[in-house]
PDB file of C-alpha atoms in Angstrom:
ATOM      1  CA  MET A   1      11.551  -3.161 -17.534  1.00 40.00           C
ATOM      2  CA  SER A   2      14.905  -4.775 -17.139  1.00 39.00           C
ATOM      3  CA  SER A   3      18.058  -3.182 -15.833  1.00 42.00           C
ATOM      4  CA  GLN A   4      19.201  -3.027 -19.457  1.00 50.00           C
ATOM      5  CA  GLY A   5      16.415  -0.731 -20.678  1.00 66.00           C
ATOM      6  CA  SER A   6      12.844   0.337 -20.548  1.00 82.00           C
ATOM      7  CA  THR A   7       9.527  -1.031 -21.598  1.00 88.00           C
ATOM      8  CA  ILE A   8       7.324   1.526 -23.281  1.00 92.00           C
ATOM      9  CA  TYR A   9       3.715   1.131 -24.307  1.00 96.00           C
ATOM     10  CA  GLU A  10       1.122   3.504 -25.638  1.00 97.00           C
ATOM     11  CA  LEU A  11      -2.522   3.699 -24.664  1.00 98.00           C
ATOM     12  CA  ASP A  12      -5.374   5.181 -26.635  1.00 98.00           C
ATOM     13  CA  THR A  13      -8.078   7.325 -25.076  1.00 97.00           C
ATOM     14  CA  GLU A  14      -9.810   4.194 -23.699  1.00 97.00           C
ATOM     15  CA  ASN A  15      -6.556   2.828 -22.174  1.00 97.00           C
ATOM     16  CA  GLN A  16      -6.320   0.155 -24.832  1.00 98.00           C
ATOM     17  CA  ILE A  17      -2.703  -0.974 -25.422  1.00 96.00           C
ATOM     18  CA  CYS A  18      -1.997   0.134 -28.988  1.00 96.00           C
ATOM     19  CA  HIS A  19       1.818  -0.003 -29.209  1.00 95.00           C
ATOM     20  CA  ILE A  20       4.690  -1.663 -27.300  1.00 93.00           C
ATOM     21  CA  ASP A  21       8.418  -0.897 -27.530  1.00 89.00           C
ATOM     22  CA  GLY A  22      11.320  -2.180 -25.483  1.00 76.00           C
ATOM     23  CA  ASP A  23      12.046  -5.518 -23.894  1.00 76.00           C
ATOM     24  CA  TRP A  24       8.504  -6.577 -22.915  1.00 80.00           C
ATOM     25  CA  ASP A  25       8.794 -10.263 -23.838  1.00 77.00           C
ATOM     26  CA  GLN A  26      12.320 -10.613 -22.433  1.00 77.00           C
ATOM     27  CA  PHE A  27      11.293  -9.104 -19.093  1.00 74.00           C
ATOM     28  CA  LEU A  28       8.206 -11.299 -19.059  1.00 74.00           C
ATOM     29  CA  GLN A  29      10.163 -14.480 -19.698  1.00 73.00           C
ATOM     30  CA  ALA A  30      12.667 -13.663 -16.956  1.00 69.00           C
ATOM     31  CA  ASN A  31       9.999 -12.802 -14.393  1.00 66.00           C
ATOM     32  CA  THR A  32       6.974 -15.030 -14.959  1.00 62.00           C
ATOM     33  CA  ASN A  33       6.529 -17.779 -12.402  1.00 60.00           C
ATOM     34  CA  GLN A  34       4.796 -21.115 -12.796  1.00 51.00           C
ATOM     35  CA  HIS A  35       1.497 -19.658 -11.538  1.00 48.00           C
ATOM     36  CA  GLN A  36       1.252 -17.085 -14.326  1.00 60.00           C
ATOM     37  CA  ASP A  37       0.107 -17.551 -17.890  1.00 66.00           C
ATOM     38  CA  TYR A  38       3.243 -16.513 -19.802  1.00 66.00           C
ATOM     39  CA  GLU A  39       1.800 -17.056 -23.289  1.00 74.00           C
ATOM     40  CA  ASN A  40      -1.226 -14.807 -22.685  1.00 74.00           C
ATOM     41  CA  LEU A  41       1.007 -11.976 -21.446  1.00 79.00           C
ATOM     42  CA  LYS A  42       3.296 -11.827 -24.500  1.00 81.00           C
ATOM     43  CA  LYS A  43       3.358  -8.604 -26.500  1.00 82.00           C
ATOM     44  CA  ARG A  44       1.384 -10.029 -29.423  1.00 85.00           C
ATOM     45  CA  ARG A  45      -1.381 -11.177 -27.029  1.00 87.00           C
ATOM     46  CA  VAL A  46      -1.765  -7.968 -24.995  1.00 91.00           C
ATOM     47  CA  LEU A  47      -1.835  -5.548 -27.929  1.00 93.00           C
ATOM     48  CA  GLY A  48      -5.379  -4.320 -28.432  1.00 95.00           C
ATOM     49  CA  ASN A  49      -6.494  -5.152 -24.882  1.00 95.00           C
ATOM     50  CA  LYS A  50      -7.360  -2.668 -22.164  1.00 97.00           C
ATOM     51  CA  LEU A  51      -4.610  -2.157 -19.598  1.00 96.00           C
ATOM     52  CA  GLU A  52      -7.178  -2.491 -16.796  1.00 95.00           C
ATOM     53  CA  SER A  53      -7.853  -6.102 -17.787  1.00 93.00           C
ATOM     54  CA  TYR A  54      -4.400  -6.986 -16.399  1.00 89.00           C
ATOM     55  CA  ILE A  55      -4.868  -5.208 -13.055  1.00 91.00           C
ATOM     56  CA  HIS A  56      -6.634  -7.370 -10.509  1.00 86.00           C
ATOM     57  CA  ASP A  57      -7.550  -5.008  -7.690  1.00 91.00           C
ATOM     58  CA  THR A  58      -9.884  -2.025  -7.631  1.00 94.00           C
ATOM     59  CA  ASN A  59      -7.594   0.299  -5.655  1.00 94.00           C
ATOM     60  CA  THR A  60      -4.706  -0.001  -8.119  1.00 94.00           C
ATOM     61  CA  LYS A  61      -7.095   0.481 -11.055  1.00 95.00           C
ATOM     62  CA  MET A  62      -8.530   3.619  -9.437  1.00 95.00           C
ATOM     63  CA  LEU A  63      -5.081   4.997  -8.660  1.00 94.00           C
ATOM     64  CA  LEU A  64      -3.859   4.518 -12.240  1.00 96.00           C
ATOM     65  CA  GLN A  65      -7.089   5.921 -13.695  1.00 96.00           C
ATOM     66  CA  THR A  66      -6.610   9.014 -11.509  1.00 95.00           C
ATOM     67  CA  VAL A  67      -2.989   9.481 -12.608  1.00 96.00           C
ATOM     68  CA  PHE A  68      -3.908   8.922 -16.265  1.00 98.00           C
ATOM     69  CA  ALA A  69      -6.775  11.448 -16.015  1.00 97.00           C
ATOM     70  CA  TYR A  70      -4.406  13.983 -14.421  1.00 97.00           C
ATOM     71  CA  VAL A  71      -1.871  13.626 -17.259  1.00 98.00           C
ATOM     72  CA  ARG A  72      -4.572  13.892 -19.917  1.00 98.00           C
ATOM     73  CA  GLN A  73      -6.185  16.923 -18.297  1.00 98.00           C
ATOM     74  CA  THR A  74      -3.009  18.879 -17.472  1.00 98.00           C
ATOM     75  CA  GLN A  75      -0.982  17.697 -20.494  1.00 98.00           C
ATOM     76  CA  GLN A  76       1.940  17.327 -18.074  1.00 98.00           C
ATOM     77  CA  ARG A  77       4.225  14.345 -17.632  1.00 98.00           C
ATOM     78  CA  LYS A  78       3.927  12.457 -14.322  1.00 97.00           C
ATOM     79  CA  ALA A  79       6.413  10.069 -12.702  1.00 97.00           C
ATOM     80  CA  LEU A  80       5.243   7.331 -10.364  1.00 95.00           C
ATOM     81  CA  PRO A  81       7.882   5.441  -8.359  1.00 95.00           C
ATOM     82  CA  TYR A  82       7.085   1.824  -7.564  1.00 96.00           C
ATOM     83  CA  ARG A  83       8.644  -1.542  -6.835  1.00 94.00           C
ATOM     84  CA  CYS A  84       8.683  -4.664  -8.995  1.00 90.00           C
ATOM     85  CA  ASP A  85      10.552  -7.221  -6.905  1.00 90.00           C
ATOM     86  CA  SER A  86      11.749 -10.660  -7.845  1.00 86.00           C
ATOM     87  CA  ALA A  87      12.111 -13.333  -5.164  1.00 86.00           C
ATOM     88  CA  ASP A  88      15.669 -12.248  -4.377  1.00 89.00           C
ATOM     89  CA  GLN A  89      15.880  -8.617  -5.578  1.00 91.00           C
ATOM     90  CA  LYS A  90      14.213  -5.367  -4.543  1.00 93.00           C
ATOM     91  CA  ARG A  91      13.759  -3.557  -7.852  1.00 93.00           C
ATOM     92  CA  TYR A  92      13.089   0.158  -7.671  1.00 95.00           C
ATOM     93  CA  MET A  93      11.237   1.334 -10.763  1.00 94.00           C
ATOM     94  CA  SER A  94       9.806   4.482 -12.282  1.00 96.00           C
ATOM     95  CA  MET A  95       6.669   4.721 -14.383  1.00 96.00           C
ATOM     96  CA  GLN A  96       6.709   7.838 -16.571  1.00 98.00           C
ATOM     97  CA  ILE A  97       3.350   8.803 -18.044  1.00 98.00           C
ATOM     98  CA  GLU A  98       3.317  11.416 -20.789  1.00 98.00           C
ATOM     99  CA  PRO A  99       0.463  12.813 -22.870  1.00 98.00           C
ATOM    100  CA  LEU A 100       0.129  12.094 -26.583  1.00 98.00           C
ATOM    101  CA  ALA A 101      -2.172  13.498 -29.246  1.00 94.00           C
ATOM    102  CA  ASP A 102      -5.852  12.563 -29.149  1.00 94.00           C
ATOM    103  CA  ALA A 103      -5.803  11.836 -25.372  1.00 96.00           C
ATOM    104  CA  GLY A 104      -3.364   8.969 -25.764  1.00 98.00           C
ATOM    105  CA  LEU A 105      -0.593   8.219 -23.279  1.00 98.00           C
ATOM    106  CA  ARG A 106       2.954   6.897 -23.481  1.00 98.00           C
ATOM    107  CA  VAL A 107       3.907   4.865 -20.405  1.00 97.00           C
ATOM    108  CA  SER A 108       7.574   4.028 -19.785  1.00 95.00           C
ATOM    109  CA  HIS A 109       8.796   1.650 -17.084  1.00 92.00           C
ATOM    110  CA  THR A 110      12.474   1.885 -16.143  1.00 92.00           C
ATOM    111  CA  GLN A 111      14.453   0.118 -13.441  1.00 91.00           C
ATOM    112  CA  LEU A 112      16.352   2.683 -11.377  1.00 95.00           C
ATOM    113  CA  ARG A 113      18.280   0.323  -9.127  1.00 95.00           C
ATOM    114  CA  SER A 114      18.097  -3.025  -7.374  1.00 94.00           C
ATOM    115  CA  GLU A 115      19.361  -4.487  -4.140  1.00 95.00           C
ATOM    116  CA  PRO A 116      19.330  -7.963  -2.623  1.00 94.00           C
ATOM    117  CA  LEU A 117      16.175  -9.167  -0.910  1.00 88.00           C
ATOM    118  CA  ASP A 118      17.461 -11.190   2.019  1.00 86.00           C
ATOM    119  CA  PRO A 119      15.947 -13.514   2.880  1.00 87.00           C
ATOM    120  CA  PRO A 120      14.389 -14.203  -0.524  1.00 88.00           C
ATOM    121  CA  VAL A 121      10.593 -13.991  -0.489  1.00 90.00           C
ATOM    122  CA  VAL A 122       8.335 -15.962  -2.831  1.00 88.00           C
ATOM    123  CA  ILE A 123       4.993 -14.361  -3.677  1.00 86.00           C
ATOM    124  CA  HIS A 124       1.985 -16.345  -4.868  1.00 83.00           C
ATOM    125  CA  PHE A 125      -1.084 -14.617  -6.234  1.00 78.00           C
ATOM    126  CA  GLU A 126      -4.155 -15.496  -4.152  1.00 70.00           C
ATOM    127  CA  SER A 127      -5.592 -17.736  -6.865  1.00 58.00           C
ATOM    128  CA  THR A 128      -3.230 -20.523  -5.813  1.00 51.00           C
ATOM    129  CA  GLY A 129      -5.606 -21.189  -2.909  1.00 56.00           C
ATOM    130  CA  ASN A 130      -2.962 -22.522  -0.539  1.00 61.00           C
ATOM    131  CA  GLY A 131      -3.003 -21.085   2.988  1.00 69.00           C
ATOM    132  CA  GLU A 132      -3.612 -17.640   4.456  1.00 83.00           C
ATOM    133  CA  THR A 133      -3.772 -14.663   2.102  1.00 88.00           C
ATOM    134  CA  VAL A 134      -2.248 -11.308   3.069  1.00 91.00           C
ATOM    135  CA  TRP A 135      -2.408  -7.886   1.405  1.00 94.00           C
ATOM    136  CA  ARG A 136       0.485  -6.640  -0.745  1.00 94.00           C
ATOM    137  CA  CYS A 137       0.770  -3.060  -1.968  1.00 96.00           C
ATOM    138  CA  SER A 138       0.909  -2.811  -5.767  1.00 94.00           C
ATOM    139  CA  ILE A 139       3.132   0.273  -5.523  1.00 95.00           C
ATOM    140  CA  CYS A 140       5.679  -0.273  -2.712  1.00 96.00           C
ATOM    141  CA  ASN A 141       5.381  -4.101  -2.415  1.00 95.00           C
ATOM    142  CA  ARG A 142       4.985  -3.980   1.363  1.00 96.00           C
ATOM    143  CA  ILE A 143       3.023  -6.825   2.916  1.00 95.00           C
ATOM    144  CA  GLU A 144       0.240  -6.243   5.455  1.00 93.00           C
ATOM    145  CA  SER A 145      -0.737  -8.615   8.168  1.00 79.00           C
ATOM    146  CA  GLU A 146      -2.131  -7.851  11.586  1.00 82.00           C
ATOM    147  CA  GLN A 147      -2.578  -4.184  10.506  1.00 88.00           C
ATOM    148  CA  VAL A 148       1.169  -3.681   9.966  1.00 90.00           C
ATOM    149  CA  TRP A 149       2.784  -2.941   6.569  1.00 96.00           C
ATOM    150  CA  LEU A 150       6.300  -4.370   6.278  1.00 95.00           C
ATOM    151  CA  GLU A 151       8.968  -4.780   3.609  1.00 94.00           C
ATOM    152  CA  PRO A 152       8.845  -8.363   2.241  1.00 93.00           C
ATOM    153  CA  ASP A 153      12.128  -9.347   3.902  1.00 91.00           C
ATOM    154  CA  GLU A 154      10.991  -7.830   7.216  1.00 92.00           C
ATOM    155  CA  ALA A 155       7.682  -9.708   6.964  1.00 91.00           C
ATOM    156  CA  ALA A 156       9.569 -12.953   6.276  1.00 90.00           C
ATOM    157  CA  GLN A 157      11.698 -12.464   9.374  1.00 89.00           C
ATOM    158  CA  ARG A 158       8.829 -11.302  11.603  1.00 88.00           C
ATOM    159  CA  TRP A 159       6.495 -14.151  10.670  1.00 85.00           C
ATOM    160  CA  CYS A 160       9.217 -16.782  10.132  1.00 86.00           C
ATOM    161  CA  ARG A 161       8.197 -17.614   6.579  1.00 85.00           C
ATOM    162  CA  ASN A 162       9.594 -16.996   3.125  1.00 86.00           C
ATOM    163  CA  SER A 163       6.435 -17.447   1.077  1.00 88.00           C
ATOM    164  CA  PHE A 164       3.199 -15.453   1.036  1.00 90.00           C
ATOM    165  CA  ASN A 165      -0.130 -15.813  -0.741  1.00 90.00           C
ATOM    166  CA  VAL A 166      -1.194 -12.268  -1.593  1.00 91.00           C
ATOM    167  CA  SER A 167      -4.082 -10.167  -2.791  1.00 91.00           C
ATOM    168  CA  TYR A 168      -3.146  -6.765  -4.161  1.00 93.00           C
ATOM    169  CA  THR A 169      -4.254  -3.334  -2.987  1.00 94.00           C
ATOM    170  CA  VAL A 170      -2.644   0.070  -2.446  1.00 95.00           C
ATOM    171  CA  CYS A 171      -1.414   0.760   1.085  1.00 95.00           C
ATOM    172  CA  PRO A 172      -2.489   3.982   2.844  1.00 94.00           C
ATOM    173  CA  VAL A 173       0.981   5.561   2.534  1.00 94.00           C
ATOM    174  CA  CYS A 174       1.140   5.034  -1.244  1.00 94.00           C
ATOM    175  CA  MET A 175      -2.481   6.106  -1.734  1.00 92.00           C
ATOM    176  CA  ASN A 176      -1.775   9.388   0.066  1.00 90.00           C
ATOM    177  CA  THR A 177       1.582   9.929  -1.656  1.00 87.00           C
ATOM    178  CA  VAL A 178       0.367   9.533  -5.220  1.00 78.00           C
TER     179      VAL A 178
END
């Protein structure tokens, strides 16, 4: 999942992570903040666990389950564009899901491009418990407050802040697009 390559993992029929290739641990080390449990997210710790156990919100779980079911049923590859931003970079990504034998899936995450996020925006998962929590889309990374979905840098400028406590969901635009 870095600009240097892809991270690829395989899921069995129950969406259990059964194989990981690529730069998983390197990407993790470069992108884990102090509020995340780095050790429990390393490759050796996630192998054998269900992918859903790492997805916190119901809407994102349902969306991925729908895409996975589509790929398994049609036996056709599906691409899902998404964002995986750092505090100072908008990172445009692609998730490629392809069918394998015995209802397994191969999921590849590749960075397509990045651009500066100005001003930088720091995101804290809601469990930090400090201040107001706003919604953030798991797919496009837009932030919702006062019934408006904005890019993180636009939200920072509009609300005069560079840090947000977030809960994840899927925004209406992404839900309808996927």
